[in-house]
Short mmCIF file of C-alpha atoms in Angstrom, two decimals:
data_model
loop_
_atom_site.label_atom_id
_atom_site.label_comp_id
_atom_site.label_asym_id
_atom_site.label_seq_id
_atom_site.Cartn_x
_atom_site.Cartn_y
_atom_site.Cartn_z
CA MET U 14 -13.52 -24.67 -19.01
CA THR U 15 -12.30 -25.17 -15.43
CA SER U 16 -13.99 -22.85 -12.96
CA PRO U 17 -11.96 -20.57 -10.68
CA TYR U 18 -13.17 -22.57 -7.67
CA HIS U 19 -11.91 -25.87 -9.13
CA ALA U 20 -8.61 -24.26 -10.09
CA ALA U 21 -8.16 -22.92 -6.58
CA ALA U 22 -9.06 -26.29 -5.07
CA ARG U 23 -6.54 -27.97 -7.38
CA GLU U 24 -3.85 -25.53 -6.25
CA LYS U 25 -4.72 -26.23 -2.63
CA ARG U 26 -4.51 -30.01 -3.12
CA ALA U 27 -1.13 -29.56 -4.79
CA ALA U 28 0.09 -27.54 -1.82
CA GLU U 29 -1.20 -30.24 0.55
CA ARG U 30 0.62 -32.98 -1.40
CA ILE U 31 3.86 -31.00 -1.18
CA LEU U 32 3.36 -30.60 2.57
CA ASP U 33 2.70 -34.35 2.99
CA GLU U 34 5.81 -35.25 0.98
CA ARG U 35 7.94 -32.86 3.02
CA ASN U 36 6.62 -34.37 6.27
CA ALA U 37 7.28 -37.89 4.98
CA ASN U 38 10.84 -37.06 3.90
CA SER U 39 11.60 -35.48 7.27
CA GLY U 40 10.24 -38.45 9.19
CA GLY U 41 7.03 -36.72 10.20
CA VAL U 42 3.53 -38.12 10.05
CA PRO U 43 1.46 -37.32 6.93
CA ARG U 44 -1.12 -34.65 7.40
CA GLY U 45 -4.56 -35.94 8.35
CA SER U 46 -3.44 -39.27 9.92
CA SER U 47 -4.61 -40.29 13.37
CA SER U 48 -1.21 -39.65 14.91
CA SER U 49 -0.65 -36.32 13.22
CA ARG U 50 -1.49 -34.58 16.44
CA GLY U 51 1.63 -35.84 18.13
CA PRO U 52 5.03 -34.13 18.19
CA GLN U 53 6.63 -33.77 14.77
CA GLN U 54 9.96 -32.59 13.48
CA LEU U 55 9.19 -29.06 12.31
CA PRO U 56 11.21 -26.40 10.51
CA LEU U 57 13.22 -23.90 12.50
CA HIS U 58 11.20 -21.23 14.33
CA SER U 59 7.96 -23.21 14.32
CA ASP U 60 6.21 -25.34 16.92
CA PRO U 61 3.62 -28.12 17.01
CA ILE U 62 0.65 -25.93 17.85
CA GLY U 63 1.74 -22.69 16.24
CA THR U 64 1.60 -20.33 19.21
CA GLU U 65 3.94 -17.49 20.00
CA GLY U 66 6.39 -18.13 22.82
CA HIS U 67 6.83 -21.94 22.56
CA GLY U 68 10.13 -23.67 22.16
CA HIS U 69 11.16 -26.13 19.46
CA GLY U 70 8.72 -28.86 20.46
CA SER U 71 7.56 -30.68 23.59
CA HIS U 72 9.08 -33.98 24.76
CA HIS U 73 7.30 -36.45 26.97
CA HIS U 74 9.54 -35.76 29.98
CA HIS U 75 9.02 -31.98 29.83
CA PRO U 76 5.86 -30.25 31.07
CA PRO U 77 3.85 -28.62 28.27
CA ALA U 78 4.71 -24.99 27.56
CA PRO U 79 2.06 -22.45 28.53
CA LYS U 80 -0.26 -21.60 25.66
CA SER U 81 0.00 -18.09 24.24
CA TRP U 82 -2.89 -15.65 24.49
CA PHE U 83 -2.63 -15.03 20.74
CA PRO U 84 -2.66 -17.99 18.29
CA VAL U 85 0.17 -17.55 15.78
CA ARG U 86 0.40 -19.22 12.38
CA ALA U 87 3.38 -21.60 12.22
CA GLY U 88 4.90 -19.64 9.34
CA GLY U 89 5.14 -16.55 11.55
CA GLU U 90 6.75 -18.21 14.57
CA SER U 91 9.84 -16.48 15.97
CA GLY U 92 10.83 -19.22 18.42
CA ARG U 93 11.06 -16.53 21.11
CA SER U 94 8.75 -14.53 23.34
CA GLY U 95 8.89 -11.09 24.87
CA ILE U 96 11.48 -8.48 23.89
CA HIS U 97 15.17 -9.08 23.10
CA PRO U 98 16.85 -5.78 22.13
CA TRP U 99 19.85 -7.31 20.36
CA HIS U 100 17.70 -9.67 18.27
CA PHE U 101 15.20 -6.88 17.66
CA PHE U 102 17.71 -4.46 16.13
CA ARG U 103 19.48 -7.18 14.16
CA ILE U 104 16.25 -8.52 12.63
CA VAL U 105 14.96 -5.04 11.82
CA PHE U 106 18.20 -4.08 10.09
CA ARG U 107 18.35 -7.32 8.07
CA SER U 108 14.71 -6.78 7.09
CA SER U 109 12.96 -9.11 4.63
CA SER U 110 14.91 -8.62 1.40
CA LEU U 111 18.10 -7.22 -0.05
CA ALA U 112 16.32 -4.09 -1.27
CA SER U 113 14.90 -3.42 2.19
CA ARG U 114 18.34 -3.99 3.71
CA MET U 115 19.79 -1.39 1.38
CA VAL U 116 17.07 1.06 2.40
CA ASN U 117 18.03 0.60 6.06
CA VAL U 118 21.41 2.13 5.29
CA LEU U 119 19.52 5.45 5.16
CA TRP U 120 18.61 5.36 8.87
CA PRO U 121 21.31 7.93 9.86
CA VAL U 122 19.41 10.47 7.74
CA VAL U 123 16.42 10.28 10.13
CA PRO U 124 18.10 11.88 13.19
CA ALA U 125 19.98 14.26 10.87
CA ALA U 126 16.69 15.53 9.40
CA ILE U 127 15.08 15.96 12.83
CA ALA U 128 18.18 17.72 14.20
CA LEU U 129 18.35 20.10 11.24
CA ARG U 130 14.66 20.91 11.65
CA TYR U 131 15.36 22.40 15.08
CA ALA U 132 18.96 23.60 14.59
CA ALA U 133 18.37 25.47 11.32
CA PRO U 134 14.60 25.83 10.75
CA HIS U 135 15.09 28.30 7.88
CA GLN U 136 17.01 25.82 5.71
CA ASP U 137 13.81 24.73 3.97
CA LEU U 138 15.35 23.00 0.96
CA ALA U 139 17.87 21.00 3.01
CA ILE U 140 15.20 20.01 5.53
CA PHE U 141 12.83 18.88 2.76
CA ILE U 142 15.51 16.80 1.03
CA LEU U 143 16.61 15.10 4.26
CA ALA U 144 13.02 14.53 5.39
CA TYR U 145 12.09 13.11 1.99
CA ILE U 146 14.97 10.62 2.19
CA ALA U 147 14.28 9.87 5.88
CA MET U 148 10.69 8.92 5.09
CA VAL U 149 11.89 5.87 3.11
CA PRO U 150 13.50 3.87 5.99
CA CYS U 151 10.69 4.93 8.34
CA ALA U 152 8.07 3.68 5.89
CA ASN U 153 10.15 0.52 5.41
CA LEU U 154 10.04 -0.11 9.17
CA VAL U 155 6.25 0.23 9.18
CA GLY U 156 6.02 -2.17 6.25
CA PHE U 157 8.43 -4.70 7.81
CA ALA U 158 6.60 -4.66 11.14
CA GLY U 159 3.33 -5.11 9.25
CA GLN U 160 4.83 -8.08 7.38
CA ASN U 161 5.84 -9.77 10.63
CA LEU U 162 2.39 -9.26 12.09
CA ALA U 163 0.77 -10.47 8.88
CA LYS U 164 2.75 -13.74 8.95
CA LYS U 165 1.33 -14.55 12.38
CA VAL U 166 -2.28 -14.65 11.16
CA PRO U 167 -4.10 -16.60 8.39
CA HIS U 168 -2.99 -15.88 4.80
CA VAL U 169 -5.95 -13.79 3.62
CA PHE U 170 -6.09 -11.69 6.77
CA GLY U 171 -2.31 -11.36 6.60
CA VAL U 172 -2.34 -9.93 3.08
CA LEU U 173 -5.06 -7.43 4.05
CA ALA U 174 -3.24 -6.51 7.27
CA GLU U 175 0.06 -6.04 5.44
CA THR U 176 -1.62 -3.73 2.93
CA THR U 177 -3.33 -1.77 5.71
CA PHE U 178 -0.15 -1.27 7.72
CA GLY U 179 1.67 -0.21 4.56
CA SER U 180 -1.03 2.41 3.95
CA LEU U 181 -0.58 4.00 7.38
CA VAL U 182 2.07 6.30 5.93
CA GLU U 183 -0.36 7.51 3.29
CA ILE U 184 -3.20 8.05 5.77
CA ILE U 185 -0.93 10.04 8.09
CA LEU U 186 0.30 12.23 5.22
CA PHE U 187 -3.24 12.92 4.02
CA ILE U 188 -4.46 13.88 7.50
CA VAL U 189 -1.46 16.16 8.10
CA LEU U 190 -2.12 17.84 4.73
CA ILE U 191 -5.81 18.38 5.37
CA LYS U 192 -5.09 19.90 8.79
CA ARG U 193 -2.78 22.42 7.10
CA TYR U 194 -5.53 23.71 4.79
CA SER U 195 -6.50 27.36 5.14
CA PRO U 196 -8.54 29.53 2.71
CA THR U 197 -5.91 32.26 2.99
CA SER U 198 -2.93 29.99 2.34
CA SER U 199 -0.93 30.45 -0.85
CA VAL U 200 -0.92 26.65 -1.29
CA ASP U 201 -4.18 24.77 -1.87
CA TYR U 202 -3.52 21.66 0.21
CA THR U 203 -6.80 20.07 -0.88
CA GLN U 204 -5.53 20.19 -4.45
CA VAL U 205 -2.28 18.53 -3.34
CA ILE U 206 -4.26 15.78 -1.59
CA ARG U 207 -6.45 15.18 -4.64
CA ALA U 208 -3.37 14.86 -6.82
CA ALA U 209 -1.71 12.60 -4.22
CA ILE U 210 -4.73 10.25 -4.13
CA LEU U 211 -4.57 9.70 -7.87
CA GLY U 212 -0.76 9.74 -7.84
CA SER U 213 -0.69 6.98 -5.22
CA ILE U 214 -3.01 4.86 -7.35
CA LEU U 215 -0.93 5.46 -10.48
CA ALA U 216 2.40 4.80 -8.73
CA THR U 217 1.20 1.46 -7.38
CA MET U 218 -0.79 0.39 -10.43
CA LEU U 219 1.79 1.35 -13.06
CA LEU U 220 5.23 1.74 -11.50
CA CYS U 221 5.08 -0.94 -8.80
CA LEU U 222 3.16 -3.45 -10.93
CA GLY U 223 5.53 -2.77 -13.83
CA PHE U 224 8.58 -3.49 -11.66
CA CYS U 225 6.88 -6.65 -10.39
CA PHE U 226 6.46 -7.90 -13.97
CA VAL U 227 10.07 -6.98 -14.77
CA ALA U 228 11.42 -8.66 -11.61
CA ALA U 229 9.49 -11.84 -12.37
CA GLY U 230 10.83 -11.74 -15.94
CA PHE U 231 14.43 -11.96 -14.69
CA LYS U 232 13.92 -15.67 -13.87
CA ARG U 233 11.03 -16.75 -16.09
CA GLU U 234 9.92 -16.04 -19.65
CA GLU U 235 6.29 -15.84 -18.54
CA THR U 236 4.68 -15.62 -15.13
CA HIS U 237 1.15 -16.85 -14.52
CA PHE U 238 -1.31 -15.73 -11.88
CA SER U 239 -4.82 -16.65 -10.77
CA GLU U 240 -7.82 -15.24 -12.62
CA ILE U 241 -9.63 -14.90 -9.27
CA VAL U 242 -7.13 -12.30 -8.07
CA SER U 243 -6.88 -10.43 -11.37
CA GLU U 244 -10.61 -10.36 -12.23
CA ALA U 245 -11.72 -9.23 -8.77
CA GLY U 246 -9.03 -6.55 -8.75
CA SER U 247 -9.74 -5.29 -12.27
CA GLY U 248 -13.48 -5.04 -11.62
CA LEU U 249 -12.99 -3.11 -8.40
CA LEU U 250 -10.46 -0.78 -10.06
CA LEU U 251 -13.03 0.16 -12.70
CA THR U 252 -15.65 0.67 -9.98
CA ALA U 253 -13.28 2.87 -7.99
CA GLY U 254 -12.36 4.92 -11.08
CA PHE U 255 -16.03 5.42 -11.89
CA GLY U 256 -16.82 6.49 -8.33
CA LEU U 257 -13.95 8.97 -8.21
CA ALA U 258 -14.98 10.43 -11.60
CA VAL U 259 -18.61 11.21 -10.67
CA PRO U 260 -18.01 14.53 -8.80
CA THR U 261 -15.59 15.76 -11.48
CA ALA U 262 -18.01 14.93 -14.28
CA PHE U 263 -20.84 16.64 -12.42
CA TYR U 264 -18.81 19.82 -11.86
CA ASN U 265 -17.54 20.13 -15.42
CA ALA U 266 -20.96 19.33 -16.93
CA LEU U 267 -22.58 22.28 -15.09
CA HIS U 268 -19.66 24.70 -14.99
CA GLY U 269 -20.68 28.02 -16.55
CA ARG U 270 -24.39 27.15 -16.34
CA LEU U 271 -24.84 27.31 -12.58
CA ASP U 272 -23.76 29.78 -9.91
CA ILE U 273 -20.17 28.87 -9.07
CA ARG U 274 -20.70 28.85 -5.30
CA GLU U 275 -23.84 26.72 -5.61
CA LEU U 276 -21.94 24.37 -7.93
CA ASP U 277 -19.08 24.12 -5.44
CA ARG U 278 -21.51 23.27 -2.64
CA LYS U 279 -23.35 20.60 -4.63
CA THR U 280 -20.08 19.05 -5.86
CA LEU U 281 -18.76 18.88 -2.30
CA GLU U 282 -21.97 17.16 -1.14
CA ILE U 283 -21.68 14.63 -3.97
CA SER U 284 -18.04 14.00 -3.05
CA ARG U 285 -18.93 13.26 0.55
CA SER U 286 -21.75 10.92 -0.45
CA THR U 287 -19.43 9.18 -2.91
CA ALA U 288 -16.78 8.81 -0.18
CA VAL U 289 -19.26 6.96 2.06
CA LEU U 290 -20.31 4.68 -0.81
CA LEU U 291 -16.70 3.87 -1.73
CA ILE U 292 -15.89 2.92 1.87
CA ILE U 293 -18.94 0.62 1.88
CA ALA U 294 -17.62 -0.97 -1.35
CA TYR U 295 -14.24 -1.52 0.32
CA LEU U 296 -15.83 -3.15 3.37
CA VAL U 297 -17.80 -5.49 1.11
CA TYR U 298 -14.56 -6.36 -0.70
CA VAL U 299 -12.84 -7.15 2.62
CA PHE U 300 -15.83 -9.28 3.71
CA PHE U 301 -15.69 -11.08 0.36
CA GLN U 302 -12.02 -11.97 0.87
CA MET U 303 -12.11 -12.79 4.57
CA ARG U 304 -15.47 -14.48 5.09
CA THR U 305 -17.41 -15.81 2.12
CA HIS U 306 -14.51 -16.64 -0.25
CA HIS U 307 -11.55 -16.90 2.11
CA GLY U 308 -11.03 -20.60 1.26
CA ILE U 309 -10.32 -19.80 -2.38
CA TYR U 310 -7.86 -17.03 -1.54
CA ASP U 311 -6.21 -19.17 1.15
CA ALA U 312 -5.61 -21.93 -1.39
CA ILE U 313 -4.08 -19.51 -3.89
CA PHE U 314 -1.78 -17.85 -1.36
CA GLU U 315 -0.70 -21.16 0.18
CA ALA U 316 0.17 -22.51 -3.26
CA ASP U 317 2.15 -19.34 -3.92
CA ALA U 318 4.01 -19.77 -0.64
CA GLU U 319 5.00 -23.30 -1.67
CA ARG U 320 6.40 -21.95 -4.97
CA ASP U 321 8.49 -19.32 -3.15
CA ASP U 322 12.05 -19.52 -4.49
CA ASP U 323 13.38 -18.31 -1.11
CA LYS U 324 11.14 -20.61 0.91
CA HIS U 325 14.00 -22.47 2.61
CA LYS U 326 15.83 -19.24 3.45
CA GLU U 327 12.63 -17.78 4.85
CA LEU U 328 12.03 -20.80 7.07
CA GLN U 329 15.48 -20.29 8.57
CA SER U 330 15.22 -16.51 8.84
CA HIS U 331 14.65 -14.86 12.20
CA ARG U 332 11.40 -13.08 12.90
CA LEU U 333 10.15 -10.57 15.40
CA THR U 334 7.99 -11.71 18.27
CA LEU U 335 4.45 -10.40 18.50
CA ILE U 336 5.43 -7.77 21.09
CA GLU U 337 8.48 -6.71 19.07
CA SER U 338 6.34 -6.36 15.94
CA ILE U 339 3.91 -4.09 17.76
CA ILE U 340 6.76 -1.98 19.16
CA ALA U 341 8.39 -1.67 15.71
CA LEU U 342 5.06 -0.64 14.22
CA ALA U 343 4.49 1.99 16.92
CA VAL U 344 8.00 3.43 16.52
CA GLY U 345 7.64 3.48 12.74
CA VAL U 346 4.26 5.25 12.86
CA ALA U 347 5.62 7.86 15.30
CA LEU U 348 8.64 8.59 13.11
CA VAL U 349 6.52 8.69 9.96
CA THR U 350 4.22 11.25 11.61
CA ILE U 351 7.16 13.48 12.59
CA ILE U 352 8.73 13.28 9.13
CA ALA U 353 5.35 13.85 7.43
CA ILE U 354 4.85 17.08 9.39
CA MET U 355 8.33 18.24 8.35
CA LEU U 356 7.57 17.50 4.69
CA VAL U 357 4.18 19.21 4.66
CA ASP U 358 5.61 22.31 6.36
CA ARG U 359 8.00 22.72 3.40
CA ILE U 360 5.44 22.31 0.61
CA HIS U 361 4.77 26.05 0.46
CA PHE U 362 8.50 26.62 -0.05
CA LEU U 363 8.64 24.19 -2.98
CA VAL U 364 5.55 25.69 -4.61
CA GLU U 365 6.39 29.37 -4.10
CA GLU U 366 10.18 29.48 -4.17
CA ARG U 367 11.09 26.52 -6.38
CA GLY U 368 8.12 26.58 -8.73
CA VAL U 369 7.15 22.92 -8.23
CA SER U 370 3.60 22.38 -9.45
CA ASP U 371 0.84 20.86 -7.31
CA ALA U 372 0.37 18.18 -9.98
CA PHE U 373 4.00 17.00 -9.84
CA LEU U 374 4.12 17.22 -6.05
CA GLY U 375 0.93 15.22 -5.60
CA LEU U 376 1.09 12.84 -8.56
CA ILE U 377 4.79 11.94 -8.35
CA MET U 378 6.79 13.14 -5.33
CA ILE U 379 4.47 12.28 -2.44
CA PRO U 380 3.33 8.82 -3.70
CA LEU U 381 6.89 7.67 -4.41
CA VAL U 382 8.02 8.19 -0.83
CA GLU U 383 4.83 7.08 0.92
CA LYS U 384 4.56 3.82 -1.06
CA ALA U 385 8.27 2.87 -0.99
CA ALA U 386 7.89 0.04 1.55
CA GLU U 387 4.92 -1.57 -0.22
CA HIS U 388 6.68 -1.36 -3.58
CA LEU U 389 9.80 -3.09 -2.26
CA THR U 390 7.71 -5.85 -0.68
CA ALA U 391 5.66 -6.51 -3.81
CA VAL U 392 8.69 -6.55 -6.13
CA ASP U 393 10.50 -8.99 -3.81
CA GLU U 394 7.45 -11.30 -3.81
CA ALA U 395 7.25 -11.22 -7.62
CA TYR U 396 10.98 -11.98 -7.93
CA ASP U 397 10.52 -15.02 -5.65
CA ASN U 398 7.77 -16.45 -7.91
CA GLN U 399 4.90 -15.38 -5.65
CA MET U 400 3.05 -13.42 -8.31
CA ASN U 401 -0.42 -13.99 -6.83
CA ILE U 402 0.70 -12.54 -3.49
CA ALA U 403 2.55 -9.70 -5.24
CA LEU U 404 -0.50 -8.93 -7.40
CA SER U 405 -2.76 -9.02 -4.34
CA THR U 406 -0.42 -6.60 -2.58
CA VAL U 407 -0.41 -4.22 -5.56
CA LEU U 408 -4.13 -4.37 -6.24
CA GLY U 409 -4.96 -4.35 -2.53
CA SER U 410 -2.86 -1.23 -1.97
CA THR U 411 -4.40 0.48 -5.01
CA LEU U 412 -7.93 -0.39 -3.95
CA GLN U 413 -7.31 0.70 -0.38
CA THR U 414 -6.19 4.13 -1.58
CA ALA U 415 -9.14 4.50 -3.97
CA LEU U 416 -11.86 2.95 -1.82
CA PHE U 417 -10.73 3.73 1.72
CA ASN U 418 -7.79 6.13 2.25
CA GLY U 419 -9.03 8.77 -0.22
CA PRO U 420 -12.65 8.64 0.96
CA LEU U 421 -11.42 8.64 4.57
CA VAL U 422 -9.63 11.98 4.15
CA VAL U 423 -12.80 13.43 2.58
CA ILE U 424 -14.82 12.35 5.63
CA VAL U 425 -12.10 13.64 8.00
CA GLY U 426 -12.19 16.97 6.14
CA TRP U 427 -15.97 16.96 6.46
CA GLY U 428 -15.65 16.58 10.23
CA MET U 429 -13.06 19.39 10.33
CA ASN U 430 -15.22 21.61 8.08
CA LYS U 431 -12.61 21.59 5.30
CA PRO U 432 -13.72 21.71 1.62
CA MET U 433 -12.04 18.42 0.70
CA GLY U 434 -13.75 16.63 -2.18
CA PHE U 435 -13.24 14.53 -5.29
CA ASN U 436 -13.32 17.30 -7.91
CA PHE U 437 -10.07 16.33 -9.65
CA GLU U 438 -8.19 18.02 -12.44
CA LEU U 439 -9.36 16.62 -15.78
CA PHE U 440 -5.76 15.77 -16.68
CA ASP U 441 -5.30 13.72 -13.49
CA LEU U 442 -8.60 11.90 -13.90
CA ALA U 443 -7.98 11.11 -17.58
CA MET U 444 -4.60 9.59 -16.69
CA LEU U 445 -6.25 7.46 -14.00
CA ILE U 446 -8.96 6.06 -16.29
CA LEU U 447 -6.47 5.31 -19.08
CA ALA U 448 -4.13 3.60 -16.59
CA ILE U 449 -6.96 1.40 -15.24
CA LEU U 450 -7.86 0.32 -18.78
CA THR U 451 -4.22 -0.38 -19.63
CA VAL U 452 -3.55 -2.48 -16.54
CA GLY U 453 -6.85 -4.32 -16.92
CA ASN U 454 -5.87 -5.29 -20.43
CA PHE U 455 -2.51 -6.66 -19.21
CA LEU U 456 -4.22 -8.72 -16.49
CA ARG U 457 -6.83 -10.21 -18.79
CA ASP U 458 -4.87 -13.29 -19.94
CA GLN U 459 -3.57 -14.27 -16.45
CA LYS U 460 0.07 -14.19 -17.56
CA THR U 461 2.73 -11.54 -17.97
CA ASN U 462 6.33 -10.91 -18.97
CA TYR U 463 8.99 -8.22 -18.61
CA LEU U 464 7.80 -6.42 -21.77
CA GLU U 465 4.43 -5.59 -20.22
CA GLY U 466 6.25 -4.48 -17.09
CA MET U 467 8.48 -2.08 -19.00
CA LEU U 468 5.47 -0.66 -20.82
CA CYS U 469 3.77 0.10 -17.47
CA VAL U 470 6.90 1.86 -16.21
CA ILE U 471 7.23 3.87 -19.44
CA VAL U 472 3.60 5.01 -19.20
CA TYR U 473 4.21 6.16 -15.62
CA VAL U 474 7.33 8.11 -16.60
CA ALA U 475 5.37 9.79 -19.41
CA ILE U 476 2.72 10.89 -16.89
CA GLY U 477 5.46 12.21 -14.62
CA VAL U 478 6.95 14.32 -17.42
CA ALA U 479 3.54 15.81 -18.21
CA ALA U 480 2.87 16.48 -14.51
CA ALA U 481 6.19 18.34 -14.17
CA HIS U 482 5.02 20.80 -16.87
CA TYR U 483 1.43 21.11 -15.64
CA PRO U 484 0.74 24.59 -14.17
CA ASN U 485 -0.95 25.15 -10.84
CA PRO U 486 -4.72 25.83 -11.06
CA GLN U 487 -4.29 29.20 -9.32
CA GLU U 488 -1.85 30.31 -12.00
CA LEU U 489 -4.39 29.37 -14.66
CA HIS U 490 -7.10 31.39 -12.91
CA GLU U 491 -4.87 34.43 -12.74
CA ALA U 492 -4.06 34.20 -16.45
CA PHE U 493 -7.55 33.13 -17.56
CA PRO U 494 -10.24 34.18 -15.05
CA THR U 495 -13.06 31.69 -14.57
CA THR U 496 -16.27 32.58 -16.37
CA GLY U 497 -19.62 31.95 -14.76
CA THR U 498 -22.60 33.60 -13.17
CA SER U 499 -20.42 34.78 -10.30
CA PRO U 500 -16.66 34.98 -9.87
CA ALA U 501 -14.80 32.27 -7.99
CA PRO U 502 -12.63 33.31 -5.02
CA ALA U 503 -8.96 33.53 -5.99
CA THR U 504 -7.66 31.39 -3.13
CA SER U 505 -10.75 29.70 -1.77
CA GLY U 506 -9.42 26.17 -2.13
CA SER U 507 -13.00 25.16 -2.84
CA GLU U 508 -14.28 22.44 -5.08
CA GLY U 509 -14.47 24.86 -7.96
CA GLY U 510 -10.80 25.66 -7.81
CA HIS U 511 -10.13 24.60 -11.40
CA HIS U 512 -11.68 24.14 -14.80
#
């Protein structure tokens, strides 16, 4: 049986042969020859040394262009430097795919939502609807800016950076939610965050991955992917699920046999310890990808890039400069923060006036809007026959939520003296474990088709229907008071807020 390392090396050699053939056909010098350091005919928006700000190549009668302070991968070259407002707005609006371009049509909703927030602050439902829609193009801008930055760095670091930038929306939402927590509030924001952590994992792992399989199935009967990507991702998903389940298992094992306040305190301490351990696991995973095994992942991603169905269009597409990418990212993050505050301020209205449950709000509504940009990116990659990159985006986003974003909000809550922990509802946790097992089974044979994709989507819809009918924990406590050695506070928002 061929080892994963040999398979990756074979894929890398195949990518190198394709690159040599392309250079030979275009009159260039084959890679690795003694004269390969000289000027070559390169695709549009790239340069001989791959640095931001160079022109289309240096001739012998021209002085060499000044070298950029930041080395840029040739695939991420824009052919420009500095800031060009007209090009900036045109490139941002065109975005990276048709789906993203369609999302950009929603940009007029952003100023409308902000204006309504100040003109009619009591129109809670209208403000929430507009803000919910406005979050999509704002998140798309963050994702697009992250993509442009990611293309300017090596492949492995680029995939990790793209996933991290895409998760900024989620991190901002979680921090805004935890700051809103108050023991006297009618809404338990820690419960919403716990549901949103699991909901984000489920939305990416089931809905996004399912659509990736379906999109790939439009062009091919079966789509294959590397066992290195799938096995590492599946193993870490099981580890993350186990880590997230420990505080919940501890609480429910001792509930009714230990003083409820003592049990809450111990469960919160376990949650904080688990959060630190999960972040350590994520850092080891990043080190594994970027340092010790980066050659394997580079070979896989480069081979995927060569199989890209839209490769020629992408080579001719315009890209943001490094400065423009940073500006777009900063603007996107600022808008996302404003919209997130508007959304969180209306959660109490949805829960109290409209009867929306915490489970549906956290498991379904929040993850769908916060992960929109990442989902569009991954589905577009799968459709273009880049399944390894799409799978890395999906699994990377899922793992970042489980191993970093979720634990991060627990540690932030710890610093703010908020009782934020990992004591999940049993229903939510059961859905997570079953989803991890289901996806792991689909990834086992390193190939997929549209049937498996539709099954993932159907499972996610079934979870959504159940979440819509799931009552809030506080309602359950009012109808069925918690039994134990001492009564639990009615609106404490503590770790023992459910059974």
